Every structure is written in structure tokens, then in C-alpha cells.
Short mmCIF file of C-alpha atoms in Angstrom, two decimals:
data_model
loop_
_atom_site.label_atom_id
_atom_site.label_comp_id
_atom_site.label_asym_id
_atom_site.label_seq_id
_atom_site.Cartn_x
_atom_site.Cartn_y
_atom_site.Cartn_z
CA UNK A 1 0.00 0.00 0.00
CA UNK A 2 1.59 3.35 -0.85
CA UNK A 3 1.19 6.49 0.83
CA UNK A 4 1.93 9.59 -0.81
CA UNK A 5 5.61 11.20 -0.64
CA UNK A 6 6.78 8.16 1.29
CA UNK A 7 8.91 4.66 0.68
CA UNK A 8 8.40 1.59 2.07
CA UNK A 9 11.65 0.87 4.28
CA UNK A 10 10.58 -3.15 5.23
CA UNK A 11 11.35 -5.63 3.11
CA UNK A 12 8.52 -6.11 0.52
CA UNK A 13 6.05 -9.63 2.16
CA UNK A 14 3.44 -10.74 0.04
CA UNK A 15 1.12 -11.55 3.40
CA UNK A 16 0.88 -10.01 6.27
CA UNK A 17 -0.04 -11.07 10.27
CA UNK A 18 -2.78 -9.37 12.14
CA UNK A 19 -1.48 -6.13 13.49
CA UNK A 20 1.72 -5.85 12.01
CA UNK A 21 3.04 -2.69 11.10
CA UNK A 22 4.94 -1.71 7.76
CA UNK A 23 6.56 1.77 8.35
CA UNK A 24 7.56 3.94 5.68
CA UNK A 25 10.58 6.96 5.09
CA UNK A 26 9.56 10.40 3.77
CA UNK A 27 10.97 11.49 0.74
CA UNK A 28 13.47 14.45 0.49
CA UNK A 29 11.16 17.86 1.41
CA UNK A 30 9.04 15.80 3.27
CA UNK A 31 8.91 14.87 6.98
CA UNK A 32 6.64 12.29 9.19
CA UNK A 33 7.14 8.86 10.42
CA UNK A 34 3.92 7.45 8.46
CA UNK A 35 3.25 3.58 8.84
CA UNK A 36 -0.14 1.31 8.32
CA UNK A 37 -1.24 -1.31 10.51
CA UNK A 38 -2.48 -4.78 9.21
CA UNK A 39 -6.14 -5.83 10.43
CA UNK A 40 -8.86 -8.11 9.80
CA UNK A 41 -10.38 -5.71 7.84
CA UNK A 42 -7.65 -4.51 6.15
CA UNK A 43 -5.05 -1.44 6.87
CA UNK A 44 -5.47 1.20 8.66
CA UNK A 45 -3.44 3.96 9.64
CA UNK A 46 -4.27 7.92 8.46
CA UNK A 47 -0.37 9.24 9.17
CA UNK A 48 1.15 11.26 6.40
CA UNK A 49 4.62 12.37 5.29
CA UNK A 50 3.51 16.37 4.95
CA UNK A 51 5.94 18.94 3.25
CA UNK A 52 9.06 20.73 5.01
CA UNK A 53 8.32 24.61 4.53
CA UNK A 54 9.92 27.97 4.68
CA UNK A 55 8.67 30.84 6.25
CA UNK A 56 8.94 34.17 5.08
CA UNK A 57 12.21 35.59 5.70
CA UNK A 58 11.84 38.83 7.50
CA UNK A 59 14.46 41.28 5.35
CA UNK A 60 15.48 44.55 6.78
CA UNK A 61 15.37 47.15 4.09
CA UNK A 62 14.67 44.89 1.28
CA UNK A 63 11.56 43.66 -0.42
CA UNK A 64 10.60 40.54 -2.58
CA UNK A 65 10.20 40.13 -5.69
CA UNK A 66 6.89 38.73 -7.40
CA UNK A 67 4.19 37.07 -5.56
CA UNK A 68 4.64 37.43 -1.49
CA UNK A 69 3.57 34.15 0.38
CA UNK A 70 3.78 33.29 3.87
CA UNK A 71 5.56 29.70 3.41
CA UNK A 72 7.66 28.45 0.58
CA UNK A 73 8.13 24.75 -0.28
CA UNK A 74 11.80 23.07 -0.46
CA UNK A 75 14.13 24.40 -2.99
CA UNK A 76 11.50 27.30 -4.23
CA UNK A 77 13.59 30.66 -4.67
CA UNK A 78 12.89 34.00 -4.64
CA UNK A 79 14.49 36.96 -5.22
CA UNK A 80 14.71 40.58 -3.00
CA UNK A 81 16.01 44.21 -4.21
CA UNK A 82 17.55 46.42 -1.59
CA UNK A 83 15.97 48.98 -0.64
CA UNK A 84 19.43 51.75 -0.81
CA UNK A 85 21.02 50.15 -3.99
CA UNK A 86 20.53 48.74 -7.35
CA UNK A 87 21.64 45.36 -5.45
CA UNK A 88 19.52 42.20 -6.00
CA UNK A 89 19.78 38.76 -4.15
CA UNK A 90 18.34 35.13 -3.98
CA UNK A 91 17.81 33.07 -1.12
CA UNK A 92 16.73 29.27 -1.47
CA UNK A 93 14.24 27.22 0.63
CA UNK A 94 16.27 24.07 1.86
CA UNK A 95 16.53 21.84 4.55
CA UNK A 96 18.99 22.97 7.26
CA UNK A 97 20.26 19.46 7.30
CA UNK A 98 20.59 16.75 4.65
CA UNK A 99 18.97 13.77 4.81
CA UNK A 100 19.90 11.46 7.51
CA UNK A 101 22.13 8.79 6.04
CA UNK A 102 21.89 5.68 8.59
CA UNK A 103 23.70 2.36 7.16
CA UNK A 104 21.45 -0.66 8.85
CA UNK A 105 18.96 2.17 10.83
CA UNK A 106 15.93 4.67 9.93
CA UNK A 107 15.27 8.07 11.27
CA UNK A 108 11.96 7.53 13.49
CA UNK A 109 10.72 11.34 13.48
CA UNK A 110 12.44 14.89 13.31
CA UNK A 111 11.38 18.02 15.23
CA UNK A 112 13.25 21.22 14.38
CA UNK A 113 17.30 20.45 14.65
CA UNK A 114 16.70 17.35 16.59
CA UNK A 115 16.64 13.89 14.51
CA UNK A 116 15.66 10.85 16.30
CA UNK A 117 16.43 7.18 14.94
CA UNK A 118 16.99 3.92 16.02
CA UNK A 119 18.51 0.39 14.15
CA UNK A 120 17.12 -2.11 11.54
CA UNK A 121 16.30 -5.68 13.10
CA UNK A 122 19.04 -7.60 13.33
CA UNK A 123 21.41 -4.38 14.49
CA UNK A 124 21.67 -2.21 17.46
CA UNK A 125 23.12 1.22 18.44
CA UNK A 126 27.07 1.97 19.17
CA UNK A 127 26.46 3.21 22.61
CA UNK A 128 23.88 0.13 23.49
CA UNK A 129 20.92 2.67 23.76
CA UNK A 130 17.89 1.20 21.76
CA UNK A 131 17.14 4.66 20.28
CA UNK A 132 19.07 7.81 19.58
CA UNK A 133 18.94 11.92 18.74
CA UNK A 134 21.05 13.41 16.24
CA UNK A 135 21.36 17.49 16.26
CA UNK A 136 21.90 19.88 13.18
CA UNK A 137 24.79 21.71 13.80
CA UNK A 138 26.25 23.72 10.61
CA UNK A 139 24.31 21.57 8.17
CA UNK A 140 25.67 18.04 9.47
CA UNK A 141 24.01 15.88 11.47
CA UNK A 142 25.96 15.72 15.25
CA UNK A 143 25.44 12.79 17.28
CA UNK A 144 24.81 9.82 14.41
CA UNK A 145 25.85 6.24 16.25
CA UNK A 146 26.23 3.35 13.77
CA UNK A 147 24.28 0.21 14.07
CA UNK A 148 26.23 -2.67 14.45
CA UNK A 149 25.15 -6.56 14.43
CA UNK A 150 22.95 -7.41 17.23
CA UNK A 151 26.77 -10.02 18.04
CA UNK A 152 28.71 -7.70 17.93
CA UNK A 153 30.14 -5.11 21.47
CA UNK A 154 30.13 -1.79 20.56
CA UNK A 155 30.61 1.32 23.61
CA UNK A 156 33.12 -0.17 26.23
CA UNK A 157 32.12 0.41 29.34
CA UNK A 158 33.31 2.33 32.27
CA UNK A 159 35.80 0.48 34.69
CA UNK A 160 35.80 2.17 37.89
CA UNK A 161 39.83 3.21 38.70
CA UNK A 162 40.37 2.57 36.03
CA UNK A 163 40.09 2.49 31.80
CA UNK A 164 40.31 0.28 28.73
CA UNK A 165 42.52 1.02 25.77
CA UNK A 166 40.19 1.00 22.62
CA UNK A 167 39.14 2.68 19.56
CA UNK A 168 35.31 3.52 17.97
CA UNK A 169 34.21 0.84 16.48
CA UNK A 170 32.76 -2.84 16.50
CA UNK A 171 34.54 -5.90 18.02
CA UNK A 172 33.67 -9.19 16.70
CA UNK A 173 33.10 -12.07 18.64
CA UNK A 174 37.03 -13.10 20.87
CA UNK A 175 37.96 -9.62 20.47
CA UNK A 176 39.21 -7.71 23.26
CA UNK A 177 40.62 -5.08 24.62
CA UNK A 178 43.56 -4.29 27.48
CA UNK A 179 42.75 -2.94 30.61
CA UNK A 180 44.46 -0.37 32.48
CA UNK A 181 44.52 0.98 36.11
CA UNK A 182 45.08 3.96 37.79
CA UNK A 183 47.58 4.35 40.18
CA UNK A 184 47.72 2.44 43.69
CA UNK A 185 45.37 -0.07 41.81
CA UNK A 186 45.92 -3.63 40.41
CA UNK A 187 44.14 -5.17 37.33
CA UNK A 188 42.51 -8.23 38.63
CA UNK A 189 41.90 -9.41 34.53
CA UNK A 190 43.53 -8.13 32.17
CA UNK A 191 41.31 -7.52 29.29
CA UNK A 192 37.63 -7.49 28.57
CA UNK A 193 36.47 -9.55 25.98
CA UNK A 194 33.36 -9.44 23.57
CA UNK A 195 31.07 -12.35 23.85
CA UNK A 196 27.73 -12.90 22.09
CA UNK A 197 27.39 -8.94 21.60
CA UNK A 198 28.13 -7.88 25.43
CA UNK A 199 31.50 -6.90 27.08
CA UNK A 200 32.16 -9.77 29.52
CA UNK A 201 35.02 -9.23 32.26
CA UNK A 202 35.80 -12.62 33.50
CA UNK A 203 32.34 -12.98 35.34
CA UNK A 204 34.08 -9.74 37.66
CA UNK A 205 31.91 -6.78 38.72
CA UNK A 206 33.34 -3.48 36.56
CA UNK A 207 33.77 -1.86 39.92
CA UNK A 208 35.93 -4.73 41.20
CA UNK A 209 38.43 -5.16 38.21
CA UNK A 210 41.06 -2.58 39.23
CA UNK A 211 41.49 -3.16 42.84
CA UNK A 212 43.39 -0.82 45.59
CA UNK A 213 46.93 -2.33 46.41
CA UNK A 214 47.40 -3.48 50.18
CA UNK A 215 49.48 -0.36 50.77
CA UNK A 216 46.31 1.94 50.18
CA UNK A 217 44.64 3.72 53.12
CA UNK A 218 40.84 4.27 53.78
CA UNK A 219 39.25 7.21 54.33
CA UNK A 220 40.99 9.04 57.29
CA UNK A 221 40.09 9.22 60.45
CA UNK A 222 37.62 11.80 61.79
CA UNK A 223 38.08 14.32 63.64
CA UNK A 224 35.51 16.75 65.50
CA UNK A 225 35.12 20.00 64.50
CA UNK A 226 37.19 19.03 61.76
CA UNK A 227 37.18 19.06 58.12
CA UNK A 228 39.96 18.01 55.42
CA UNK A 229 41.12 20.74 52.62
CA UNK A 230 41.88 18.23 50.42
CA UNK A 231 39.21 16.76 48.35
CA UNK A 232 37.63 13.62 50.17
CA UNK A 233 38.14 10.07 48.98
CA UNK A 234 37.36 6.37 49.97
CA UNK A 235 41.12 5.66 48.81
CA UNK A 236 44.67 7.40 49.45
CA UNK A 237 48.15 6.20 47.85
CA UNK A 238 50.73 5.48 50.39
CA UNK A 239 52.59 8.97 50.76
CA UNK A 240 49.74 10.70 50.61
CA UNK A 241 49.05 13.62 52.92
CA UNK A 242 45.22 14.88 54.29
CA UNK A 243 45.05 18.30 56.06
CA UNK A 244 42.53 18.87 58.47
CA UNK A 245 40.84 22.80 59.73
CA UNK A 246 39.48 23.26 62.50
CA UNK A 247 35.91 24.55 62.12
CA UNK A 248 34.83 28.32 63.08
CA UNK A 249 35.06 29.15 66.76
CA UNK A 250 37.53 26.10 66.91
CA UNK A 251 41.01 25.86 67.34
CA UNK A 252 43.72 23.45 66.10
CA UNK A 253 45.52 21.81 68.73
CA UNK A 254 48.87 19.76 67.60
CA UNK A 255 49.77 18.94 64.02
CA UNK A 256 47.27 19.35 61.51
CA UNK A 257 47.99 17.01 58.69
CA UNK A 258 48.35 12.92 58.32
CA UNK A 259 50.37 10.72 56.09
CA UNK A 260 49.38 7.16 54.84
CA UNK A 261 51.98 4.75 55.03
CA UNK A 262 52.05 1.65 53.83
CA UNK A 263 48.15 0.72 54.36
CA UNK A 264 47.62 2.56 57.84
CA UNK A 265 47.67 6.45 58.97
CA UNK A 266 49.72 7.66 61.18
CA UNK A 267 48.75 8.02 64.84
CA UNK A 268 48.59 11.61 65.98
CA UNK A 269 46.26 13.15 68.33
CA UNK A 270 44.32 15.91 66.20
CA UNK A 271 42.27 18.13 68.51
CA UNK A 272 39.97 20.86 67.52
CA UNK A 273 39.46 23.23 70.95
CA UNK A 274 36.39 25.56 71.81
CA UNK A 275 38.04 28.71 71.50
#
């Protein structure tokens, strides 16, 4: 069944099941996201692809030529004389945007600068999201994922303390990637590995891949009154040095600051005093 100004983007069946959709792609100068339903009475569905249009361009100290109309359709022209010279200028009617070129997807809808589309069956998204929004931005299209093979990994994900050495694009079933941690942690596998289209780690927790080294310390001890300068953290490398301030109307009373060393802070009596 055709609708006007629109292509059928399924593959062509010859039957049909009871409420199955067919969707269909506007044409160039034409937006919507038009599809028919199959019933036992036939199809139904009343959504069109309707026609992208111009407004009238507001020109300062110029006027149109010919006919004035409020809208103009895609790639109409007109022409304007300046109002101080003997200057005269064309402007075109065209999308602000080119059509959306998705290998293995569709564009779903479009609303203004925003684009939204998703993946053919079979495929799925870059970043794993099962729909996505594209932005005009200079007349390209900003934000396009590909669609890659539902067996296929695509976004690695994030390893806490921690990060894996990659590149965009799609990994194929055995292929991996290293893994490396931040300092005072140790990798506990070495590389993540794509497996039936998702990342798998060894059967390890992301958050429990790059573990803290024995010679860590915790958080430091409190202290009343007190507060640390330094910016707080459930992890210090040995060497490292807190600070601690007394609070207003408090005083500091012996040494101020703590060092970890090797897995344990040192033992100092910190004392904030009413003053």
C-alpha cells in the first residue's frame, strides 16, 4: 500500500499477520514517520509524510520580488532588491540538514534540529541505547551512532579506577581489549572480551576489576570539628598527605595534617578546641 511522498523501508512480504506494522521513510522535502497497521479488515493507519516549509524571511530594508507568500516549499527561490542600492539577491528554501544517512537504521521522526532514529532488526546502536537523537549543527548531522550486528560489542564500558585502551568501532566475537589501572590499583583481569554482543570481564563486577593495592589507606580518620582541605576520597596512595581545619570558633591543637603509610595512617592526636 503506498502512501503519498513516502517509501516503504521493510522488506517487501506478500502476506501479512494481524497487526503488524509496515513503516515507511519520507521522501526528500518531506517529513513524518507514516506507517499502516495490518487488520482483519484490512489497513489502517491515516499518518502522512507532509511537506518541510519555509517561512517568510523577514528582510530589513529589502523587499521581494513577485508574488509574497507566507511559506515556501523546499528548494522554491525568490528573489529581494535592496531597498538603498541597485543590489539584487536570492535566497533558497532548503533543509537545514541533509537527509539522515543511517547504514542498517531509519530516522523515526524529526522536530526542528533534533533527529531521532533507532537500528534495523538484526542491528543495534554503538552506545547500546535502543534509540538515539542526532542534532543539526552547521548543516551536518551531530550525534549519528552506527548500528552494528545485534553479536557484535560496541561502547566499552566504564571500569571504575580505572580504563580500557580502545578505539570507535565494532569488536567481533574473541575480540578484546587491554585494561588499564590507575595508580595504587591492580588489574585483577587483564582484558575485557566481547562475547555474544556484550563486554564480559571474567564474570568480575566493573567496579571490582582494578582493585586498591594493600598499601592503600581508607578514608581518614575523623576528627571533631574538623574538616579536610583536600578533596575527600574512599582511597589514598601510600605517601599521601590529608590536612585537616578546625571549624569556626575552633582551634587546632597539635599537628594538623596525616600521612598514609604503607596501608595505615599515622597516629597523631588531632584536637579541635572551643576557643
Amino acid at each position: 500500500m503506498d502512501i503519498e511522498n513516502a517509501v516503504n523501508r521493510d522488506p517487501y512480504s506478500l502476506t501479512y499477520k494481524n497487526n503488524e506494522r509496515v513503516y515507511y521513510e519520507c521522501r526528500e522535502g518531506f517529513t513524518g514517520s507514516p506507517f499502516r497497521t495490518c487488520t482483519a479488515n484490512g489497513w489502517t493507519g491515516t499518518s502522512m509524510c507532509t511537506e518541510k516549509l519555509c517561512n517568510r524571511p523577514e528582510l530589513m530594508d529589502a523587499n521581494i520580488r513577485g508574488v509574497v507568500k507566507q511559506s515556501y516549499s523546499n528548494n522554491e527561490k525568490i528573489q529581494y532588491d535592496c531597498t538603498y542600492s541597485q543590489e539584487v539577491h536570492e535566497a533558497k528554501c532548503e533543509e537545514a540538514c541533509p537527509k539522515a544517512v543511517i547504514p542498517h537504521g531509519f530516522a523515526v521522526g524529526a522536530q526542528g534540529d533534533k533527529l531521532t532514529y533507532t537500528c534495523d532488526e538484526g542491528y543495534k546502536l554503538f552506545n547500546k541505547g535502543w534509540w538515539g537523537e542526532a542534532t543539526c549543527v552547521n548543516h551536518q548531522w551531530s550525534g549519528l551512532e552506527q548500528c552494528i550486528g545485534e553479536m557484535q560489542c560496541g561502547e566499552i564500558p566504564a571500569i571504575a579506577n580505572g580504563e580500557a585502551l580502545t578505539i570507535q568501532k565494532p569488536y567481533d566475537e574473541n575480540d578484546g581489549t587491554a585494561i588499564r589501572c590507575n595508580e595504587g590499583f591492580e588489574a585483577q583481569v587483564t582484558r575485557l572480551s566481547c562475547h555474544r554482543g556484550e563486554w564480559s570481564s571474567g564474570g568480575l563486577p566493573l567496579n571490582t576489576i582494578c582493585t586498591a593495592r594493600t598499601s592503600n589507606c581508607d578514608a581518614p580518620p575523623k576528627v571533631d570539628n574538623a574538616i579536610i582541605t583536600t578533596t575527600y576520597k574512599n582511597n589514598y596512595l601510600t605517601d599521601s598527605e590529608v590536612v585537616y581545619e578546625c571549624r569556626n570558633k575552633y582551634m587546632l591543637v597539635g599537628e594538623g595534617s596525616l600521612r598514609c603509610l604503607d596501608g595505615k595512617w599515622e597516629e597523631k592526636n588531632i584536637t579541635c578546641a572551643r576557643t
